[in-house]
PDB file of C-alpha atoms in Angstrom:
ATOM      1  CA  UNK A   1     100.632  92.564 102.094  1.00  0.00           C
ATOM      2  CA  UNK A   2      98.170  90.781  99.962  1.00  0.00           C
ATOM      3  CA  UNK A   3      99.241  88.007  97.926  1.00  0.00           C
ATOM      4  CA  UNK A   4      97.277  89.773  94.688  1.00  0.00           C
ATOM      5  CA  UNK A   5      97.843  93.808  94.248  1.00  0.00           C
ATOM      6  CA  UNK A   6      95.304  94.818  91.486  1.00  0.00           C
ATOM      7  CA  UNK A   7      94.471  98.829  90.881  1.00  0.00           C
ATOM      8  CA  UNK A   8      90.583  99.034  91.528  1.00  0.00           C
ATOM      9  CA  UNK A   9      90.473 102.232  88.979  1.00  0.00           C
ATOM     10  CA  UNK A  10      87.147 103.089  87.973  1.00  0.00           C
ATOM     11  CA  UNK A  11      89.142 103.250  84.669  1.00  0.00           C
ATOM     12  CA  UNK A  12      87.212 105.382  82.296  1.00  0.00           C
ATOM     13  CA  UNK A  13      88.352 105.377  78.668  1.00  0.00           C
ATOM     14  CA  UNK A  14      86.602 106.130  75.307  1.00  0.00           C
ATOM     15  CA  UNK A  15      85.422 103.544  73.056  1.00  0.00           C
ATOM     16  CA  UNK A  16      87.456 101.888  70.610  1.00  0.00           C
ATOM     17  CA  UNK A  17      91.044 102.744  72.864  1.00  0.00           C
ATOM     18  CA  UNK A  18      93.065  99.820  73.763  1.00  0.00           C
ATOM     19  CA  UNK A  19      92.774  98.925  77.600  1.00  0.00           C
ATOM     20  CA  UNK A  20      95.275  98.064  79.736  1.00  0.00           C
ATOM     21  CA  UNK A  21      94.851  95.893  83.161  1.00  0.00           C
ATOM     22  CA  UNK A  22      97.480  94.917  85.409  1.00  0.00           C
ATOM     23  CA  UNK A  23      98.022  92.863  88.506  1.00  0.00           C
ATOM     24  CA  UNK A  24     100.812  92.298  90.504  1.00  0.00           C
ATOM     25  CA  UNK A  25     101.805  89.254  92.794  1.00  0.00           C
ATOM     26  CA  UNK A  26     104.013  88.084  95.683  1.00  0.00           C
ATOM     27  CA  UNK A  27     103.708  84.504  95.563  1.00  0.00           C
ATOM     28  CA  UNK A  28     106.834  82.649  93.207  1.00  0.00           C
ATOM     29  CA  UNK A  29     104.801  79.153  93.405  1.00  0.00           C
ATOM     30  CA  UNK A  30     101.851  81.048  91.177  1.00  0.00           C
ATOM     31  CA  UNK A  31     101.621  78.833  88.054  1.00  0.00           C
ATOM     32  CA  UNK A  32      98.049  79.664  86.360  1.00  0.00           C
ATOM     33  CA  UNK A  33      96.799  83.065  85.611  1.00  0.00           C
ATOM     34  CA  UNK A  34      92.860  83.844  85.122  1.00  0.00           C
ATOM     35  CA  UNK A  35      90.994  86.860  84.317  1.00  0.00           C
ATOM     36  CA  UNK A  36      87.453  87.005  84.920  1.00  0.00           C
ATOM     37  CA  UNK A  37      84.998  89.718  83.741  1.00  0.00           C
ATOM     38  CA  UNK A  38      82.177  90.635  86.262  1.00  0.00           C
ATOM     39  CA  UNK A  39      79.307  92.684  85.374  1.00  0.00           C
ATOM     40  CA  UNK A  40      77.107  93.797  87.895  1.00  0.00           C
ATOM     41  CA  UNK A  41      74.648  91.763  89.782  1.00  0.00           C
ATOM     42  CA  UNK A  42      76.379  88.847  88.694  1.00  0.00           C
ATOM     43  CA  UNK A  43      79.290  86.093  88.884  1.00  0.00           C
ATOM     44  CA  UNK A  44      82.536  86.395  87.581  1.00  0.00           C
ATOM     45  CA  UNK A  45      83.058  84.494  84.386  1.00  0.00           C
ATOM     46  CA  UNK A  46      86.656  83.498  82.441  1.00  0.00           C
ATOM     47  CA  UNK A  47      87.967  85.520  80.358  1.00  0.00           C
ATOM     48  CA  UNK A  48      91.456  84.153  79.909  1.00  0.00           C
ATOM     49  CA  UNK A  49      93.451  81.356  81.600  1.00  0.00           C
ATOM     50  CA  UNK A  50      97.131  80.964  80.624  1.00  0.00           C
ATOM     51  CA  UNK A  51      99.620  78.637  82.358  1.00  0.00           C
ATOM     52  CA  UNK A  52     103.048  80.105  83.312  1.00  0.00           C
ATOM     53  CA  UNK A  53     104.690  82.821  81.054  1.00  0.00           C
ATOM     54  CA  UNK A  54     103.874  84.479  77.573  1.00  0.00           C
ATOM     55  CA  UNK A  55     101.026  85.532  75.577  1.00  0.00           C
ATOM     56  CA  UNK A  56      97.727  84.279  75.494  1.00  0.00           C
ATOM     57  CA  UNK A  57      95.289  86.123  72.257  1.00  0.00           C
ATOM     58  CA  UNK A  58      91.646  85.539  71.974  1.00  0.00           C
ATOM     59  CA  UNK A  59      90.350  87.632  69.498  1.00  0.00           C
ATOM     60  CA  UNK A  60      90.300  91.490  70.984  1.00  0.00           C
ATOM     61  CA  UNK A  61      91.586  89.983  74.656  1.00  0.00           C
ATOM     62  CA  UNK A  62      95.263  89.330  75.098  1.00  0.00           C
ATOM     63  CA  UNK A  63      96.635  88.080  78.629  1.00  0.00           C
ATOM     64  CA  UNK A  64     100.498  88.528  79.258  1.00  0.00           C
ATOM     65  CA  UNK A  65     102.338  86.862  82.016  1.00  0.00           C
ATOM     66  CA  UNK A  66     105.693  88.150  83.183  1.00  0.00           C
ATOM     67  CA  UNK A  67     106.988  85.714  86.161  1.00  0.00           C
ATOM     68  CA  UNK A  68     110.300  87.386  86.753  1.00  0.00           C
ATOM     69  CA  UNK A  69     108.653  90.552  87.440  1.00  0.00           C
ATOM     70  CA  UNK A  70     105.674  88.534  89.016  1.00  0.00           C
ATOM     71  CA  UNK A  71     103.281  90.787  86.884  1.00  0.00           C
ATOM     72  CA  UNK A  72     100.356  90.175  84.626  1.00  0.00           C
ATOM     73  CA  UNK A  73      98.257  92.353  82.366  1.00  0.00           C
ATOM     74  CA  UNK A  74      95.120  92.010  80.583  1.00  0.00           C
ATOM     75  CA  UNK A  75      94.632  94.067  76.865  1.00  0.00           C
ATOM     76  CA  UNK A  76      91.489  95.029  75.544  1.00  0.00           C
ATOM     77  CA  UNK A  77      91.589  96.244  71.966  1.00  0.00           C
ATOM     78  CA  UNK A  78      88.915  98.526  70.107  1.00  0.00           C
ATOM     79  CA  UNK A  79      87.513  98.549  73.577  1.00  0.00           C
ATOM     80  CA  UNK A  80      83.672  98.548  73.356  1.00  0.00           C
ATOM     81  CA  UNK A  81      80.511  99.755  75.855  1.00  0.00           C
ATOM     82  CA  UNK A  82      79.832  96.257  76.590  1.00  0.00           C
ATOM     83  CA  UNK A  83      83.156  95.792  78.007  1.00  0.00           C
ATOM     84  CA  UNK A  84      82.191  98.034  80.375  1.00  0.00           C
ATOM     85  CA  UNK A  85      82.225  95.793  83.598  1.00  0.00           C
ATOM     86  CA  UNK A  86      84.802  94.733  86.682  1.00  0.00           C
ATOM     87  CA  UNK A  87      87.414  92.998  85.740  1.00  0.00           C
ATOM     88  CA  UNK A  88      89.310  90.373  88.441  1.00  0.00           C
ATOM     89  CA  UNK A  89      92.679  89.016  88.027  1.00  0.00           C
ATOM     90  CA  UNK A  90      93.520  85.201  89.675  1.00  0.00           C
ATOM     91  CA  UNK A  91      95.895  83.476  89.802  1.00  0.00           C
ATOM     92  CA  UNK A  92      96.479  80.073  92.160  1.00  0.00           C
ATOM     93  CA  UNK A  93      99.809  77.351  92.245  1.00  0.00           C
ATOM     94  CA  UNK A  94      98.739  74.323  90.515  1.00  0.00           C
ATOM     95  CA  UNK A  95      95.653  72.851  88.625  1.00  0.00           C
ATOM     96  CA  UNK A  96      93.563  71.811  91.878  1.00  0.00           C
ATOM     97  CA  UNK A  97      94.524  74.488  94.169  1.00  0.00           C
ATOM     98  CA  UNK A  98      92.922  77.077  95.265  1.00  0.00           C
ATOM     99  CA  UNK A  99      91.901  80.136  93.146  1.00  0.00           C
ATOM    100  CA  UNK A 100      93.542  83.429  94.762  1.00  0.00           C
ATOM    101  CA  UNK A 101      91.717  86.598  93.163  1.00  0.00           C
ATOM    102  CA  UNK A 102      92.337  90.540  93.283  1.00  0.00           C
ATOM    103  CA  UNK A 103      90.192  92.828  94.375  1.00  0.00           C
ATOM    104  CA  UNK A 104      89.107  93.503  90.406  1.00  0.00           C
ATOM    105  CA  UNK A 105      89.501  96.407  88.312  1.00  0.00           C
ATOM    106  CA  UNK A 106      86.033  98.719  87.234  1.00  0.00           C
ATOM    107  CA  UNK A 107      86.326  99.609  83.932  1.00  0.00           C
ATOM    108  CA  UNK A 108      84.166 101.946  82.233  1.00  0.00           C
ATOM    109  CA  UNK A 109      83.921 102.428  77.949  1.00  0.00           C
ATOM    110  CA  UNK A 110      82.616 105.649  77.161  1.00  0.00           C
ATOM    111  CA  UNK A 111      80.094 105.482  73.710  1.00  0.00           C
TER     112      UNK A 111
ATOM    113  CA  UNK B   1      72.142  74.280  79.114  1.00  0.00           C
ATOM    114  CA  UNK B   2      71.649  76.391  82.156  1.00  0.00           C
ATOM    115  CA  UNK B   3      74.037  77.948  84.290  1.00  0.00           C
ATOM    116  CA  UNK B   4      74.714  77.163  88.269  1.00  0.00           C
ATOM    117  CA  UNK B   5      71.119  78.415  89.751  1.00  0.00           C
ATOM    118  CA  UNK B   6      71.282  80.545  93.384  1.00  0.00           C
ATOM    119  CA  UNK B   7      68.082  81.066  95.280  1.00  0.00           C
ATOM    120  CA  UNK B   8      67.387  83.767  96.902  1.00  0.00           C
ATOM    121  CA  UNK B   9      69.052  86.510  95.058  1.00  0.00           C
ATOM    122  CA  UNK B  10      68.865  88.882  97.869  1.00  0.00           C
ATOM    123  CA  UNK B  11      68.489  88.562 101.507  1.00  0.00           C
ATOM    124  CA  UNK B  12      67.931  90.935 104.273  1.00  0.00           C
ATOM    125  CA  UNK B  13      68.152  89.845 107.763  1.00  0.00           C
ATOM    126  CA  UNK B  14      68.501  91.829 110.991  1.00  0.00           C
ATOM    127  CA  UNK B  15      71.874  90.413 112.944  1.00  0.00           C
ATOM    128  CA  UNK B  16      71.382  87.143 115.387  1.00  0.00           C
ATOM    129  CA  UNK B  17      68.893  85.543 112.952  1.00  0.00           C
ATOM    130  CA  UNK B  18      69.666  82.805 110.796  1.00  0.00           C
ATOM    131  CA  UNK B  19      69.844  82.636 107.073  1.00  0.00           C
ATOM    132  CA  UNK B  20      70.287  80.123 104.150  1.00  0.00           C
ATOM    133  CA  UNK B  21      71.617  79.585 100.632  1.00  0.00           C
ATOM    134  CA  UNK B  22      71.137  77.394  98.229  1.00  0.00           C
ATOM    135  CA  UNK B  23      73.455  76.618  94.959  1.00  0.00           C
ATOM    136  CA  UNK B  24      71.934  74.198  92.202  1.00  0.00           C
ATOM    137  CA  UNK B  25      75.071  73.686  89.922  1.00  0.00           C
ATOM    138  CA  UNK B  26      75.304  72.886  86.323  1.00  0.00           C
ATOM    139  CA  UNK B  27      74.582  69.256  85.790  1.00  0.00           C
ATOM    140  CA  UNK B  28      77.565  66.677  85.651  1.00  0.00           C
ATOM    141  CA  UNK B  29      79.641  69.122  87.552  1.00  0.00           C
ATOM    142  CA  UNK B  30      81.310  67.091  90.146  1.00  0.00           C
ATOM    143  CA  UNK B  31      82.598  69.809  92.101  1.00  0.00           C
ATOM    144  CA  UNK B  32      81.144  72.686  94.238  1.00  0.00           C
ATOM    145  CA  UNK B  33      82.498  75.850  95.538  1.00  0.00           C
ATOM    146  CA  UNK B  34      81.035  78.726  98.142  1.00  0.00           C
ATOM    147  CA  UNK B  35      82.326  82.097  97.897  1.00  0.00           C
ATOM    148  CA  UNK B  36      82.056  84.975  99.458  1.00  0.00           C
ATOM    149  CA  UNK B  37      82.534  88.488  97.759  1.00  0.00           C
ATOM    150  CA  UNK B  38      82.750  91.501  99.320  1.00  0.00           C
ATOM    151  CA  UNK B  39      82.327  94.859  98.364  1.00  0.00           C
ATOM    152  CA  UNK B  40      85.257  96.316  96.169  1.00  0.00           C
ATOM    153  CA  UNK B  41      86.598  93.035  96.687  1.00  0.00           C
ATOM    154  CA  UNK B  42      87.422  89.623  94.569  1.00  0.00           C
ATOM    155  CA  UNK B  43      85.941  86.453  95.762  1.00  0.00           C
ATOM    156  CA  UNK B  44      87.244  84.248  98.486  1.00  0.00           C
ATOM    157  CA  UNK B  45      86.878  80.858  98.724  1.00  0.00           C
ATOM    158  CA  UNK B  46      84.537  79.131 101.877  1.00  0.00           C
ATOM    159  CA  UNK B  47      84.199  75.688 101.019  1.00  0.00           C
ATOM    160  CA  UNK B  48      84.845  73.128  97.957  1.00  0.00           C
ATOM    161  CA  UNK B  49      83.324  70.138  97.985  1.00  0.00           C
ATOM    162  CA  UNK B  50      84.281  67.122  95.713  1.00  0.00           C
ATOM    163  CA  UNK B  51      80.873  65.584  95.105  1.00  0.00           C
ATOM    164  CA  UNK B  52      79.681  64.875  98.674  1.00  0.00           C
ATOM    165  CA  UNK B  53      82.539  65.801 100.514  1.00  0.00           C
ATOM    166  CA  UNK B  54      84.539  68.917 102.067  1.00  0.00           C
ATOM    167  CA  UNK B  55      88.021  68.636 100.906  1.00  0.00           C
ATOM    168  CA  UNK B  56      88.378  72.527 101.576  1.00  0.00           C
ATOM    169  CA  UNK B  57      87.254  74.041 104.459  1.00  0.00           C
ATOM    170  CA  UNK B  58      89.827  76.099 105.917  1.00  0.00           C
ATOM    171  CA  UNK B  59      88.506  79.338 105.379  1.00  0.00           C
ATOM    172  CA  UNK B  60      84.843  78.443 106.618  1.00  0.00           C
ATOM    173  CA  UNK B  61      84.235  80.505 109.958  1.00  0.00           C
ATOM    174  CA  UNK B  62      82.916  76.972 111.756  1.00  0.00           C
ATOM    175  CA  UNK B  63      81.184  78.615 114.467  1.00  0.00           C
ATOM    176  CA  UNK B  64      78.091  80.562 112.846  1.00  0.00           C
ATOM    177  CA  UNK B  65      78.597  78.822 109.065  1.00  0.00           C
ATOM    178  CA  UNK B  66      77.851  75.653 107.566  1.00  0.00           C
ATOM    179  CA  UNK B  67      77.357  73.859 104.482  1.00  0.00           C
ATOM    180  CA  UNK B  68      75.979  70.724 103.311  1.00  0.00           C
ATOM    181  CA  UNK B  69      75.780  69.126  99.702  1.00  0.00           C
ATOM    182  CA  UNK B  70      73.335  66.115  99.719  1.00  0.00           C
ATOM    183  CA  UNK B  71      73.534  63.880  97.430  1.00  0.00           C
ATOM    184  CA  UNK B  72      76.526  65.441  95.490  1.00  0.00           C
ATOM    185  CA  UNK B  73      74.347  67.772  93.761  1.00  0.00           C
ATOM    186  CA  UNK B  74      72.300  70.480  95.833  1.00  0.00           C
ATOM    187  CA  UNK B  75      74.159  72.532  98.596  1.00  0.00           C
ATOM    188  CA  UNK B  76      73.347  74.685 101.186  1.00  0.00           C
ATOM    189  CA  UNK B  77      75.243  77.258 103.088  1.00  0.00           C
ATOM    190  CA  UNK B  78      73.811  78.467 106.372  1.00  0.00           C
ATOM    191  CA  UNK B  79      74.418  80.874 109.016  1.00  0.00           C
ATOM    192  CA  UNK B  80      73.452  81.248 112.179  1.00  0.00           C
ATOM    193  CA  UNK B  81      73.790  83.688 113.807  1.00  0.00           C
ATOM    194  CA  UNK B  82      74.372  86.346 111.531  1.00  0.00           C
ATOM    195  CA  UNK B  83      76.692  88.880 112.203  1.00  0.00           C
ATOM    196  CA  UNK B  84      76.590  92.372 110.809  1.00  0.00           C
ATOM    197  CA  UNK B  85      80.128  91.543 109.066  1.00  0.00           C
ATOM    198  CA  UNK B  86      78.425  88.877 107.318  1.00  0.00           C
ATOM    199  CA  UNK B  87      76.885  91.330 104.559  1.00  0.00           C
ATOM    200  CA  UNK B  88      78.548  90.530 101.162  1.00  0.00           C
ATOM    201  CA  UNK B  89      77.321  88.043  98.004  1.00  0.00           C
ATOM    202  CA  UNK B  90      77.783  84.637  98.367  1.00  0.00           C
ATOM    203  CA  UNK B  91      78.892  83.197  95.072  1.00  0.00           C
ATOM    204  CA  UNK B  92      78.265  79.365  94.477  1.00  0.00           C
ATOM    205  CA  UNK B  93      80.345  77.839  91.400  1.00  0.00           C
ATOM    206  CA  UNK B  94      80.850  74.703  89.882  1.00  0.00           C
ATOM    207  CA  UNK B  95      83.500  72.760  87.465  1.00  0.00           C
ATOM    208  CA  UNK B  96      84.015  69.137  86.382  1.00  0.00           C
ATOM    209  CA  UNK B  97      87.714  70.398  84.896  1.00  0.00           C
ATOM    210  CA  UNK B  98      89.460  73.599  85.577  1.00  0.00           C
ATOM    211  CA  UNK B  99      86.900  75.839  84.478  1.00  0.00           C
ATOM    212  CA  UNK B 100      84.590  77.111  87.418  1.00  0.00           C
ATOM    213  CA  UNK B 101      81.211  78.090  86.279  1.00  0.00           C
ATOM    214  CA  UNK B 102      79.575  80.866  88.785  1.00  0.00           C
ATOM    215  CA  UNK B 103      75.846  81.599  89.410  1.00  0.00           C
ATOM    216  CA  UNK B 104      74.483  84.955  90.192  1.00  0.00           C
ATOM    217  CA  UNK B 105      75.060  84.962  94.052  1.00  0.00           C
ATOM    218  CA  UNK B 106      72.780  86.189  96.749  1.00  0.00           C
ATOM    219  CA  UNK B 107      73.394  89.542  98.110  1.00  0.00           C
ATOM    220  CA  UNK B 108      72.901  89.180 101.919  1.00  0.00           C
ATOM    221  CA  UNK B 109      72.596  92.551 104.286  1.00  0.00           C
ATOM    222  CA  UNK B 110      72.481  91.951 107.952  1.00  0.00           C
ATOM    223  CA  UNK B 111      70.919  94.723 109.713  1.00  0.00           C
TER     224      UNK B 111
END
């Protein structure tokens, strides 16, 4: 079993619908939660980074952490074309440890 | 300010030869990181270095790769030999706090 489950879609959805992302994870010690956006032919870059449980909102991005149910999700609101990309959860135990990443989400705004 | 700089951007090899990397990161960044990415895959840590020195290298297959950052700025990640396995990107990134900061990556196909 991986330590990161994450649904590699293609998700297709029309523009302006909200987007959900999800990830799932088996490790407890997990402490910091990422997600990257990755469009193609290029590196990942951050998107979110929370620390433990709750909400996180940056502007149409919101990251939600659930620990007890060891599940995170990513919401994308008046989803756009340009949000159009792969989209990789990761999540790792404490500030210098290693980064653990899924296997990323592609995601796919229709105009 | 520019961004961590990867050269080549893609590689094509037949199997048994060698090939190298090279990762310029973004200046002041103190630490390094190799990647590899595989298709319909997230990222997976090689090697981080902490200016000069390796102070992850657990996941680095020893025997064909290695990696070298003179000088605590430049690095280099070579294999030799290749193996047909070894086609994926290879993502270098950089940080001087928790953010890490990823270049484009070379796309390598061994043949």
């Amino acid at each position: 079993q991986k330590e990161v489950e994450q649904d590699p879609g293609p998700l297709s959805v029309p523009e302006g619908a909200i987007v959900s992302l999800n990830c799932t994870y088996s490790n407890s010690a997990f402490q910091y939660f990422m997600w990257y956006r990755q469009y193609s032919r290029k590196g990942p870059e951050l998107l979110m980074y929370t620390y433990s449980s709750g909400n996180k909102e940056d502007g149409r991005f919101t990251a939600q952490v659930d620990k007890s149910s060891k599940y995170i999700s990513l919401f994308i609101r008046d989803s756009q074309p340009s949000d159009s990309a792969t989209y990789l959860c990761a999540m790792k135990n404490s500030s210098a440890s290693k980064i653990i990443f899924g296997s990323g989400t592609r995601l796919s705004i229709r105009p | 300010e520019a961004g961590v700089v990867q050269s080549p951007r893609y590689k094509i090899i037949e199997k048994k030869q060698p090939v190298a990397f090279w990762c310029n990161p973004i200046s002041g960044h103190n630490t390094l990181y190799w990647y590899r990415q595989n298709l319909g895959q997230g990222p997976e840590l090689l090697i981080r270095y902490e200016n000069e020195e390796a102070v992850d290298d657990s996941q680095l297959p020893k025997d064909r790769f290695s990696a070298e950052r003179l000088k605590g700025v430049d690095s280099t990640l070579k294999i030799q030999p290749a193996e047909l396995g070894d086609s994926a990107v290879y993502l270098c990134a950089s940080s001087y706090g928790d953010e890490q900061f990823f270049g484009p990556g070379t796309r390598l196909t061994v043949l």
